[in-house]
CSV table of C-alpha atoms in Angstrom, one decimal:
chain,number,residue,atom,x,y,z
L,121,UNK,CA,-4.9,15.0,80.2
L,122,UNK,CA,-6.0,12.6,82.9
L,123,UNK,CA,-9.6,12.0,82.6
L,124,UNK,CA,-12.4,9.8,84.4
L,125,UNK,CA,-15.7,8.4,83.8
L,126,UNK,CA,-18.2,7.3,86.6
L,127,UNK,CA,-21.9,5.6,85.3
L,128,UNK,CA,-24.2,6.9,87.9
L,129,UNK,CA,-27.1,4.9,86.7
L,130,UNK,CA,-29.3,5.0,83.3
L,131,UNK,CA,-27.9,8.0,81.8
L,132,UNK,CA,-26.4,9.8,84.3
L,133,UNK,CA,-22.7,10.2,83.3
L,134,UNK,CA,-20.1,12.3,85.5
L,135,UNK,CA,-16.8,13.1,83.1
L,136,UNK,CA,-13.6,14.4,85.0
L,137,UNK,CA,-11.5,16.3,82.3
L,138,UNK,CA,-8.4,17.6,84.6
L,139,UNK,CA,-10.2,19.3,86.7
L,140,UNK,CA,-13.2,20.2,85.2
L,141,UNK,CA,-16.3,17.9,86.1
L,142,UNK,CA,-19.3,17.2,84.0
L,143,UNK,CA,-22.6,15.6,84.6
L,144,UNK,CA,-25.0,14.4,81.9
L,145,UNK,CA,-29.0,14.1,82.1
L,146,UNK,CA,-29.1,13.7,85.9
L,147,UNK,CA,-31.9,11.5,88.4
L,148,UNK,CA,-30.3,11.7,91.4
L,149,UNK,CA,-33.4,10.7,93.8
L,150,UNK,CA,-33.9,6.7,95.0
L,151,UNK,CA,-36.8,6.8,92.9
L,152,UNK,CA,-38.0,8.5,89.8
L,153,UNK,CA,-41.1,8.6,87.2
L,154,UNK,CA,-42.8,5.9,88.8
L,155,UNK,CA,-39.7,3.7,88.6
L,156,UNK,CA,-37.7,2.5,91.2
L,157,UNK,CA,-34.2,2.6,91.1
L,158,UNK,CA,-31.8,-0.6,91.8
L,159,UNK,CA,-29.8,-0.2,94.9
L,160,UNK,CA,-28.7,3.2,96.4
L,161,UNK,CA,-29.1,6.7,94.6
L,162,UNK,CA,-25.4,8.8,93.9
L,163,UNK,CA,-24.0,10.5,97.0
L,164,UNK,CA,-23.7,14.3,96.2
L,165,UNK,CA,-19.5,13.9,96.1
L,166,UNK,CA,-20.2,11.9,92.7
L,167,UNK,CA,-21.4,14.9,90.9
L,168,UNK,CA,-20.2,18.1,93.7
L,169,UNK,CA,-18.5,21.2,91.9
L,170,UNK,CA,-19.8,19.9,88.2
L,171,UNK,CA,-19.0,22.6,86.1
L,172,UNK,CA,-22.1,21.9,83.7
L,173,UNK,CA,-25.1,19.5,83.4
L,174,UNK,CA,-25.5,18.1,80.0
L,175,UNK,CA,-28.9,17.0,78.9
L,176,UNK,CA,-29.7,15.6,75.9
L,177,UNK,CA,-33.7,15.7,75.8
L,178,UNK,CA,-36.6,16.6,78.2
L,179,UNK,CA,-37.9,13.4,79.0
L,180,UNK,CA,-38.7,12.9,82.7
L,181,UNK,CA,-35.9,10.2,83.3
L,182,UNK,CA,-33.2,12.2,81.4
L,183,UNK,CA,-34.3,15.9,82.8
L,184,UNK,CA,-35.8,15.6,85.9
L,185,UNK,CA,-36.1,19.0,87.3
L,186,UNK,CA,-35.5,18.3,90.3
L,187,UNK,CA,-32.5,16.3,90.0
L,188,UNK,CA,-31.2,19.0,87.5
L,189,UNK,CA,-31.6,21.8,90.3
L,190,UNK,CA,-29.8,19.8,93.2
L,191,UNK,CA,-26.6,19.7,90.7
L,192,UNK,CA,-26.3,23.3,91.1
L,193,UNK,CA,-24.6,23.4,87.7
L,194,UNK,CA,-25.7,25.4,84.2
L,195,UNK,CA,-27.1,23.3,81.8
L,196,UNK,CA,-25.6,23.2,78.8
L,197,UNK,CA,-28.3,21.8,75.9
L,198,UNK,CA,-30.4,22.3,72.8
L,199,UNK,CA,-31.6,26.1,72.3
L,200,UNK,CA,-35.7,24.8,73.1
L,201,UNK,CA,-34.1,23.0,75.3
L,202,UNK,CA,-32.5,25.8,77.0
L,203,UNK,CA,-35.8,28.0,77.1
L,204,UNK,CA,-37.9,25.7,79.1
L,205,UNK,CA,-35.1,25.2,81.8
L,206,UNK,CA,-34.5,29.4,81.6
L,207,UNK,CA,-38.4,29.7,82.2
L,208,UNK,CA,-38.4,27.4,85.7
L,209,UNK,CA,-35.5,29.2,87.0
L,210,UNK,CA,-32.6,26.8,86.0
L,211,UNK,CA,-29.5,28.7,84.1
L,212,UNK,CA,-29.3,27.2,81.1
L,213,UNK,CA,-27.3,27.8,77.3
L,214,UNK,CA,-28.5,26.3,74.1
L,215,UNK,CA,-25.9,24.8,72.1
L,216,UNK,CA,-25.9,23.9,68.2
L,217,UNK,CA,-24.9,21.3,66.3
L,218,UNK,CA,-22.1,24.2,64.0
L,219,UNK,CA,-20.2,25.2,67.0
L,220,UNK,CA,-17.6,24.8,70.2
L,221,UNK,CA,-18.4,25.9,73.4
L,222,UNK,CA,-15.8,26.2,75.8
L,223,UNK,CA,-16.8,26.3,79.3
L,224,UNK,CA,-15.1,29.6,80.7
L,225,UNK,CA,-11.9,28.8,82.8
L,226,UNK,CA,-11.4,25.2,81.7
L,227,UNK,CA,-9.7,23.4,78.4
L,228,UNK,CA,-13.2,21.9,78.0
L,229,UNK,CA,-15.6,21.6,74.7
L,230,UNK,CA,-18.9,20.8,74.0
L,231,UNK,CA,-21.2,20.7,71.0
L,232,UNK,CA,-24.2,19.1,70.0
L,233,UNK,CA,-24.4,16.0,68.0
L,234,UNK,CA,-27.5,15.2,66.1
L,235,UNK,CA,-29.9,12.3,68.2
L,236,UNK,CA,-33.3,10.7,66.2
L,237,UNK,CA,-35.7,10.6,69.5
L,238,UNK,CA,-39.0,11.9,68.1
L,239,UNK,CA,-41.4,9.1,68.2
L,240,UNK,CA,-42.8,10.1,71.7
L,241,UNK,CA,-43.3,13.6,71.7
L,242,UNK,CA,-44.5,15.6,75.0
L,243,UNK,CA,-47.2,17.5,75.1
L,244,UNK,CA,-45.9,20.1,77.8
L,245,UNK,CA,-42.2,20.5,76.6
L,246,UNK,CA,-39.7,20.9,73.6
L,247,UNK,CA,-39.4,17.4,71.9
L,248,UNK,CA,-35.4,18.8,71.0
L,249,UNK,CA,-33.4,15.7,71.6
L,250,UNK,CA,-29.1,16.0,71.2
L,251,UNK,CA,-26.2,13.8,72.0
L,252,UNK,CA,-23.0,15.9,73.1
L,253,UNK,CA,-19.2,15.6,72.1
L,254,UNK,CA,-16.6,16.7,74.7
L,255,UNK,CA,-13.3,17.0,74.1
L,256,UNK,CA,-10.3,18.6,76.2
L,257,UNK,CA,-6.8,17.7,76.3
L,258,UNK,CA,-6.5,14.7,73.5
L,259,UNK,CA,-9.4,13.3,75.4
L,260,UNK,CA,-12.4,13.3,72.9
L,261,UNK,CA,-15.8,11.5,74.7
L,262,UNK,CA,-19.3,11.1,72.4
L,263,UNK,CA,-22.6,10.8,74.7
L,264,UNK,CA,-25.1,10.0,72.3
L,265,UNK,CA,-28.4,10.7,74.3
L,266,UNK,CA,-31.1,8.7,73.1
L,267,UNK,CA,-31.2,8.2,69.4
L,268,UNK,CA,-31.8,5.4,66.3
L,269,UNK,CA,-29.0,4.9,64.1
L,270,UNK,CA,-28.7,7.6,61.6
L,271,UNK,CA,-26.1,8.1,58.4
L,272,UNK,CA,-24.4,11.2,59.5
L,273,UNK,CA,-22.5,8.8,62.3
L,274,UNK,CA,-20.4,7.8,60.1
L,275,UNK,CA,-18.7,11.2,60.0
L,276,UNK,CA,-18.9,12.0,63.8
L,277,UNK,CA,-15.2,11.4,64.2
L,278,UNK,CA,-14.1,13.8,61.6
L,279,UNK,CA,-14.9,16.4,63.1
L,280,UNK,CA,-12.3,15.5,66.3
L,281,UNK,CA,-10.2,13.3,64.6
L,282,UNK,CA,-11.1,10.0,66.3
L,283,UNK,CA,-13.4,9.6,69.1
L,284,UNK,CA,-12.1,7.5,72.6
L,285,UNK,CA,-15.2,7.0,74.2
L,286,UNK,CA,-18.3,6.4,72.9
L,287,UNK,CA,-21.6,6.2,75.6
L,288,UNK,CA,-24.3,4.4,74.2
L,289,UNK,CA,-28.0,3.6,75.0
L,290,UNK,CA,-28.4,0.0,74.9
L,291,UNK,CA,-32.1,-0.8,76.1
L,292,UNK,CA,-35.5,0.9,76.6
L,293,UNK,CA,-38.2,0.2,78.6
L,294,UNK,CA,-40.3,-3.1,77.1
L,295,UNK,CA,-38.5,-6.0,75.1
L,296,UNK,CA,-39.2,-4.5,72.3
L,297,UNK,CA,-37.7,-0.8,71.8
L,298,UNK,CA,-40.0,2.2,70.1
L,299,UNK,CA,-38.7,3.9,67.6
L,300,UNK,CA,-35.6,6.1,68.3
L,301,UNK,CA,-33.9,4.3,70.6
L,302,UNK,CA,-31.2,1.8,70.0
L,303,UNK,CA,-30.5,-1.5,71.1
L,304,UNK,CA,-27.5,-3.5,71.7
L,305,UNK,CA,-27.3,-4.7,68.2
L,306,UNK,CA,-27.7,-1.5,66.7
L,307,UNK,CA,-25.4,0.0,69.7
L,308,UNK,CA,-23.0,-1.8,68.8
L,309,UNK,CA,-23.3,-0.8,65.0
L,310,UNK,CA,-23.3,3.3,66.2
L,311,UNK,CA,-19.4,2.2,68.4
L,312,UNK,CA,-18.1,1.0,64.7
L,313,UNK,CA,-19.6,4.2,62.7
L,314,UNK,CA,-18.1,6.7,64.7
L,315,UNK,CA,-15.1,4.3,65.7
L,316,UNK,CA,-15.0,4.5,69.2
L,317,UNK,CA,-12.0,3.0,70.7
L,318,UNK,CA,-14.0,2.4,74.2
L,319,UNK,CA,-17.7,2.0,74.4
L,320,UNK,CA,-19.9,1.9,77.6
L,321,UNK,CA,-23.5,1.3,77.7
L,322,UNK,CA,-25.9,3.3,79.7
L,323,UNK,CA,-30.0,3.0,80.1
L,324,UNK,CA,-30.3,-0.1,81.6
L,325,UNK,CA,-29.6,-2.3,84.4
L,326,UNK,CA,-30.6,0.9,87.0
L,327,UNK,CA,-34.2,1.4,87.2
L,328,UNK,CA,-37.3,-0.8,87.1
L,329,UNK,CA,-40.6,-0.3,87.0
L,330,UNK,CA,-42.6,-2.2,90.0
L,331,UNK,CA,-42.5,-5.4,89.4
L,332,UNK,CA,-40.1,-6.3,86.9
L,333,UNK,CA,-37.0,-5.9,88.4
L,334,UNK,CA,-34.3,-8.4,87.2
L,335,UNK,CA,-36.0,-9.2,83.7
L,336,UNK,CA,-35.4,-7.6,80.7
L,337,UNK,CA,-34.1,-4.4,81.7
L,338,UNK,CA,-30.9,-6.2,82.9
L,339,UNK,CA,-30.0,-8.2,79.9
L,340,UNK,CA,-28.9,-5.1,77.6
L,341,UNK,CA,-25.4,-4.5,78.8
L,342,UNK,CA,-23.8,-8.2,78.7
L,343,UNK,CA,-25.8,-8.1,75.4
L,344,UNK,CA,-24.1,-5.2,73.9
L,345,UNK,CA,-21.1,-5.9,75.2
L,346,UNK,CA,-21.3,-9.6,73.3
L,347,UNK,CA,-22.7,-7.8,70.3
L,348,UNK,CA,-19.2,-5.9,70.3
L,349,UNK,CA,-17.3,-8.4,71.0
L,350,UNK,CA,-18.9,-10.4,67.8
L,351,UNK,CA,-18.9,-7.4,65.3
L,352,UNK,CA,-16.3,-4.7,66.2
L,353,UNK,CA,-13.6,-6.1,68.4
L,354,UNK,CA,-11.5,-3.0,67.8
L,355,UNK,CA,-13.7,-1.7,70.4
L,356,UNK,CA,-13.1,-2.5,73.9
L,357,UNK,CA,-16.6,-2.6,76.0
L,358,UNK,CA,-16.5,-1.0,79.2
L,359,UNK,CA,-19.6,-2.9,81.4
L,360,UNK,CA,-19.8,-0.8,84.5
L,361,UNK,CA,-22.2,-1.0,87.9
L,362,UNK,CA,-23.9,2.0,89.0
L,363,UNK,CA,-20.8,3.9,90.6
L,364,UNK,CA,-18.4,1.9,88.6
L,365,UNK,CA,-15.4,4.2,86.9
L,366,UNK,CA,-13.5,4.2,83.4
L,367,UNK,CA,-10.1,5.8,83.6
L,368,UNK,CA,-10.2,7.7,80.2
């Protein structure tokens, strides 16, 4: 199967298995959360006809509701996670960690993966944080959501035989990360766990808070993809721009 991946911007993923599109943990606005966003936002083609949105936790820049109702799409996410979008009118189905779902009409699979992401809970919404696994067609793609290394990565591939693609959070939002979130060092580490053949880096490099726009939050991708280079060189970094495509 033919496949594609286009980085919208921080963790906004669009995956084209065949013909089946998928969007991960969409902001889709110029601006978001009191950050500003680094060039121009995604142009509805990027992410038109997605089959499902995938979001990995409820943290404003990964499930903004208003970017998650302008996709159109079913969200496909943790079953807490489900509840609060059923409750504000979005259609939404809660995955698990045990099983496949296969999105009705397509080859496609998802499933949850587990993500460590509890240091800042919300007050106002489920703190239930996932990565997802997708797989259709020999085409097997990991999107970790935000997470801290944990041991069960090690078997992640066992349960698809091999993962291609691994999309990883390389940076937070201060030079020095809280708890649950990885770096490009330990980013790195997570690609030669679940040994990813391809690894791209997401959170980073797209938006800014006011101010601080070409300092830290830049540096994380060319970091990770030197910290790969160094330490896992059996996996091939895939730096993109905002827009910029993987052929999978």
């Amino acid at each position: 199967m033919t496949g594609q991946l286009t980085w919208l911007g921080h963790s906004t993923v669009v995956l084209e298995l065949g013909s089946t599109r998928l969007l991960t943990d969409p902001l889709l606005f110029p601006n978001a959360v009191g950050l500003r966003r680094r060039g121009p936002a995604p142009q509805p083609e990027a992410w038109a006809g997605a089959a499902a949105t995938l979001i990995s936790h409820l943290h404003q820049d990964h499930a903004e509701l208003r970017s998650v109702r302008k996709t159109g799409a079913p969200v496909l996410t943790g079953a807490r996670n489900a509840a609060y979008f059923e409750r504000r009118g979005v259609s939404a189905t809660g995955l698990d960690e045990d099983h496949w779902y296969s999105i009705a009409g397509t080859p496609v699979q998802v499933r949850l993966t587990r993500a460590v992401h509890g240091h800042r809970p919300m007050p106002h919404r489920p703190n239930q944080a996932h990565g997802h696994l997708i797989r259709a067609g020999g085409v097997t793609v990991w999107v970790a959501g935000d997470t801290s290394l944990y041991p069960e990565l090690e078997s992640l591939s066992d349960l698809v035989g091999g993962i291609d693609v691994a999309v990883v959070p390389v940076g937070g939002w201060g030079p020095r990360l809280s708890g649950g979130h990885l770096g490009p060092a330990d980013a790195a580490r997570a690609c030669h766990l679940v040994g990813a053949s391809v690894a791209v880096p997401y959170h980073w490099g797209t938006l800014h808070a006011p101010g601080m726009a070409g300092t830290w939050m830049d540096a994380a991708g060319p970091q990770f993809v030197t910290e790969l280079e160094r330490h896992v060189p059996r996996c091939r970094p895939a730096l993109l721009s905002p827009g910029g495509q993987l052929t999978l």
